[in-house]
Amino acid sequence: MKIIKGVLEEELENAFRQEKAYLKALSELPQGALIKKTIKDNDYYYLIYREGGKVKFLYKGKLSQEEVAKYEEIKKIRAKYKKLLSEVRKQIRFLKRALNAREISNSD
Amino acid sequence: MQEKFQILISVLKKFEKAGILSDFVLIGSWCLYFYKDYFINSEFNPTIRTKDLDLLIPEPAKISKKVDLLELLKKDGFLVTFDNNGYLRLEHPELIIEFLVIEKGKGAEKPIEIKQLGVNAQALRFINFLSQNVIELKSKGLVIKVPHPAAYGLHKLLISTRRREEYRILKEKKEALLVLRSLIESGEVNIIVELFKTIPKSWGKKYCLC
């Protein structure tokens, strides 16, 4: 029992730390997503982002394949971090419940 | 467990592709998973719940390739975190990677920088006992360096005497006894005895017998 409780507490500590790390990483990623508009066979790009609760568009013009790839990469990383943050939060909920249940059963 | 394991193998395969896997010795509880390939004819069946991947770098100066480990693992969702003492970890919800080196002299209170890999490492006592008794195991198409199970078991008993938290003491002892018992059942008690003889008295080896 002691092993399990100790492991759960350590896991919870790890999960809190990871939650903080993913939130920080997400806040540090460049904001916005790229939208492409094709006009007369030319691709023009806009950066769409939120500021002060409003959705804004920033005209970026024609971008090189490299620049577009960079934005795609950031989009993938953001999606990945959000997914992992959600996993970490699930772990936190589970661990809190498990430790709470252990406390109740120990006091019975 | 399945996801943890898949991420572990993915990390090790990336290290192998980058040419650095052989610079590490995998120590810590994940060894128990790979010891299944050592104890092939026995009923060795460990329960592995750890998220910690401890990687010992026996000879940091001999790492020949320059690889930014965070860049290598970023796409898998790994992030860098630091503990209160400045030791770096590469963290994922299912796996936490820490780097260790052998403590030299009076020891280092600060993290040891591993420039070639863009990480730092913690210097620990007694882990030279592990690096001096390394075997190679083949698993999932990889060649992984791990301590000989006898060294692993004895080392776990040694460090259990130095743990403060009771749950850690129990965990270390449980893992040590699992491995040592399997070696005895496999007829390899001599290896345990021979390795035990090599442990310096100053390390408190008498406590291994408790």
GROMACS .gro file of C-alpha atoms in nm, chain B residues 25-178:
model
  154
  133VAL     CA    1   2.343   0.258  -2.062
  134LEU     CA    2   1.978   0.219  -1.972
  135ILE     CA    3   1.952   0.192  -1.595
  136GLY     CA    4   1.654   0.216  -1.363
  137SER     CA    5   1.332   0.020  -1.363
  138TRP     CA    6   1.298  -0.010  -1.743
  139CYS     CA    7   1.584  -0.259  -1.727
  140LEU     CA    8   1.331  -0.505  -1.590
  141TYR     CA    9   1.146  -0.498  -1.921
  142PHE     CA   10   1.458  -0.579  -2.120
  143TYR     CA   11   1.570  -0.847  -1.875
  144LYS     CA   12   1.287  -1.058  -2.015
  145ASP     CA   13   1.525  -1.115  -2.307
  146TYR     CA   14   1.793  -1.228  -2.061
  147PHE     CA   15   1.576  -1.463  -1.853
  148ILE     CA   16   1.432  -1.634  -2.159
  149ASN     CA   17   1.377  -1.975  -2.003
  150SER     CA   18   1.243  -1.858  -1.671
  151GLU     CA   19   0.915  -1.713  -1.548
  152PHE     CA   20   1.055  -1.365  -1.514
  153ASN     CA   21   0.753  -1.139  -1.538
  154PRO     CA   22   0.805  -0.796  -1.388
  155THR     CA   23   0.533  -0.538  -1.339
  156ILE     CA   24   0.661  -0.214  -1.480
  157ARG     CA   25   0.481   0.103  -1.386
  158THR     CA   26   0.757   0.354  -1.418
  159LYS     CA   27   0.755   0.660  -1.641
  160ASP     CA   28   1.118   0.736  -1.564
  161LEU     CA   29   1.378   0.652  -1.825
  162ASP     CA   30   1.720   0.685  -1.661
  163LEU     CA   31   2.005   0.700  -1.909
  164LEU     CA   32   2.359   0.672  -1.782
  165ILE     CA   33   2.630   0.830  -1.996
  166PRO     CA   34   2.944   0.642  -1.885
  167GLU     CA   35   3.186   0.850  -2.093
  168PRO     CA   36   3.043   1.189  -2.188
  169ALA     CA   37   3.367   1.303  -2.350
  170LYS     CA   38   3.350   1.013  -2.597
  171ILE     CA   39   3.014   1.109  -2.747
  172SER     CA   40   3.120   1.168  -3.104
  173LYS     CA   41   2.796   1.293  -3.259
  174LYS     CA   42   2.638   1.630  -3.192
  175VAL     CA   43   2.262   1.581  -3.153
  176ASP     CA   44   2.013   1.824  -3.001
  177LEU     CA   45   1.798   1.578  -2.809
  178LEU     CA   46   1.510   1.816  -2.756
  179GLU     CA   47   1.486   1.889  -3.131
  180LEU     CA   48   1.502   1.516  -3.195
  181LEU     CA   49   1.211   1.444  -2.962
  182LYS     CA   50   1.010   1.764  -2.995
  183LYS     CA   51   0.772   1.625  -3.259
  184ASP     CA   52   0.679   1.345  -3.018
  185GLY     CA   53   0.571   1.609  -2.767
  186PHE     CA   54   0.870   1.607  -2.534
  187LEU     CA   55   0.944   1.928  -2.344
  188VAL     CA   56   1.235   2.040  -2.132
  189THR     CA   57   1.172   2.094  -1.762
  190PHE     CA   58   1.414   2.166  -1.478
  191ASP     CA   59   1.390   2.058  -1.118
  192ASN     CA   60   1.482   2.279  -0.821
  193ASN     CA   61   1.850   2.188  -0.855
  194GLY     CA   62   1.865   2.271  -1.225
  195TYR     CA   63   1.868   1.912  -1.350
  196LEU     CA   64   1.710   1.885  -1.690
  197ARG     CA   65   1.443   1.636  -1.788
  198LEU     CA   66   1.285   1.564  -2.124
  199GLU     CA   67   0.921   1.514  -2.036
  200HIS     CA   68   0.621   1.356  -2.200
  201PRO     CA   69   0.300   1.251  -2.020
  202GLU     CA   70   0.407   0.886  -2.059
  203LEU     CA   71   0.785   0.908  -2.026
  204ILE     CA   72   1.034   1.123  -1.836
  205ILE     CA   73   1.397   1.103  -1.950
  206GLU     CA   74   1.679   1.186  -1.709
  207PHE     CA   75   2.051   1.176  -1.773
  208LEU     CA   76   2.310   1.054  -1.527
  209VAL     CA   77   2.689   1.044  -1.514
  210ILE     CA   78   2.937   0.886  -1.278
  211GLU     CA   79   3.028   1.101  -0.979
  212LYS     CA   80   3.398   1.179  -0.972
  213GLY     CA   81   3.606   1.298  -0.681
  214LYS     CA   82   3.413   1.478  -0.411
  215GLY     CA   83   3.114   1.500  -0.635
  216ALA     CA   84   2.941   1.781  -0.818
  217GLU     CA   85   2.655   1.972  -0.668
  218LYS     CA   86   2.573   2.136  -0.999
  219PRO     CA   87   2.441   1.966  -1.313
  220ILE     CA   88   2.707   1.840  -1.553
  221GLU     CA   89   2.664   1.985  -1.900
  222ILE     CA   90   2.657   1.739  -2.189
  223LYS     CA   91   2.721   1.986  -2.471
  224GLN     CA   92   2.705   1.738  -2.755
  225LEU     CA   93   2.344   1.653  -2.668
  226GLY     CA   94   2.215   1.988  -2.542
  227VAL     CA   95   2.125   1.845  -2.200
  228ASN     CA   96   2.272   1.823  -1.853
  229ALA     CA   97   2.318   1.528  -1.623
  230GLN     CA   98   2.323   1.445  -1.256
  231ALA     CA   99   2.637   1.287  -1.113
  232LEU     CA  100   2.556   0.999  -0.880
  233ARG     CA  101   2.761   0.776  -0.654
  234PHE     CA  102   2.775   0.401  -0.705
  235ILE     CA  103   2.654   0.398  -1.063
  236ASN     CA  104   3.004   0.318  -1.185
  237PHE     CA  105   2.921  -0.027  -1.044
  238LEU     CA  106   2.655  -0.048  -1.315
  239SER     CA  107   2.870   0.091  -1.597
  240GLN     CA  108   3.150  -0.154  -1.512
  241ASN     CA  109   2.912  -0.450  -1.554
  242VAL     CA  110   2.724  -0.385  -1.875
  243ILE     CA  111   2.567  -0.638  -2.110
  244GLU     CA  112   2.403  -0.587  -2.448
  245LEU     CA  113   2.054  -0.715  -2.511
  246LYS     CA  114   1.875  -0.731  -2.844
  247SER     CA  115   1.516  -0.619  -2.835
  248LYS     CA  116   1.278  -0.483  -3.099
  249GLY     CA  117   1.559  -0.459  -3.351
  250LEU     CA  118   1.778  -0.258  -3.114
  251VAL     CA  119   2.097  -0.337  -2.925
  252ILE     CA  120   2.051  -0.191  -2.580
  253LYS     CA  121   2.315  -0.162  -2.312
  254VAL     CA  122   2.191  -0.246  -1.963
  255PRO     CA  123   2.368  -0.343  -1.641
  256HIS     CA  124   2.412  -0.715  -1.583
  257PRO     CA  125   2.106  -0.823  -1.377
  258ALA     CA  126   2.334  -0.915  -1.084
  259ALA     CA  127   2.482  -0.564  -1.084
  260TYR     CA  128   2.133  -0.417  -1.115
  261GLY     CA  129   1.999  -0.616  -0.820
  262LEU     CA  130   2.296  -0.547  -0.593
  263HIS     CA  131   2.295  -0.179  -0.685
  264LYS     CA  132   1.925  -0.155  -0.601
  265LEU     CA  133   1.993  -0.306  -0.257
  266LEU     CA  134   2.280  -0.061  -0.202
  267ILE     CA  135   2.078   0.247  -0.288
  268SER     CA  136   1.770   0.128  -0.100
  269THR     CA  137   1.967   0.181   0.221
  270ARG     CA  138   2.009   0.544   0.126
  271ARG     CA  139   1.650   0.626   0.040
  272ARG     CA  140   1.450   0.838   0.278
  273GLU     CA  141   1.096   0.764   0.161
  274GLU     CA  142   0.969   0.429   0.278
  275TYR     CA  143   0.782   0.357  -0.045
  276ARG     CA  144   1.106   0.403  -0.242
  277ILE     CA  145   1.295   0.168  -0.010
  278LEU     CA  146   1.028  -0.097  -0.056
  279LYS     CA  147   1.020  -0.048  -0.433
  280GLU     CA  148   1.400  -0.075  -0.471
  281LYS     CA  149   1.414  -0.388  -0.256
  282LYS     CA  150   1.123  -0.549  -0.440
  283GLU     CA  151   1.292  -0.497  -0.778
  284ALA     CA  152   1.629  -0.613  -0.647
  285LEU     CA  153   1.487  -0.934  -0.503
  286LEU     CA  154   1.291  -1.009  -0.820
   0.00000   0.00000   0.00000
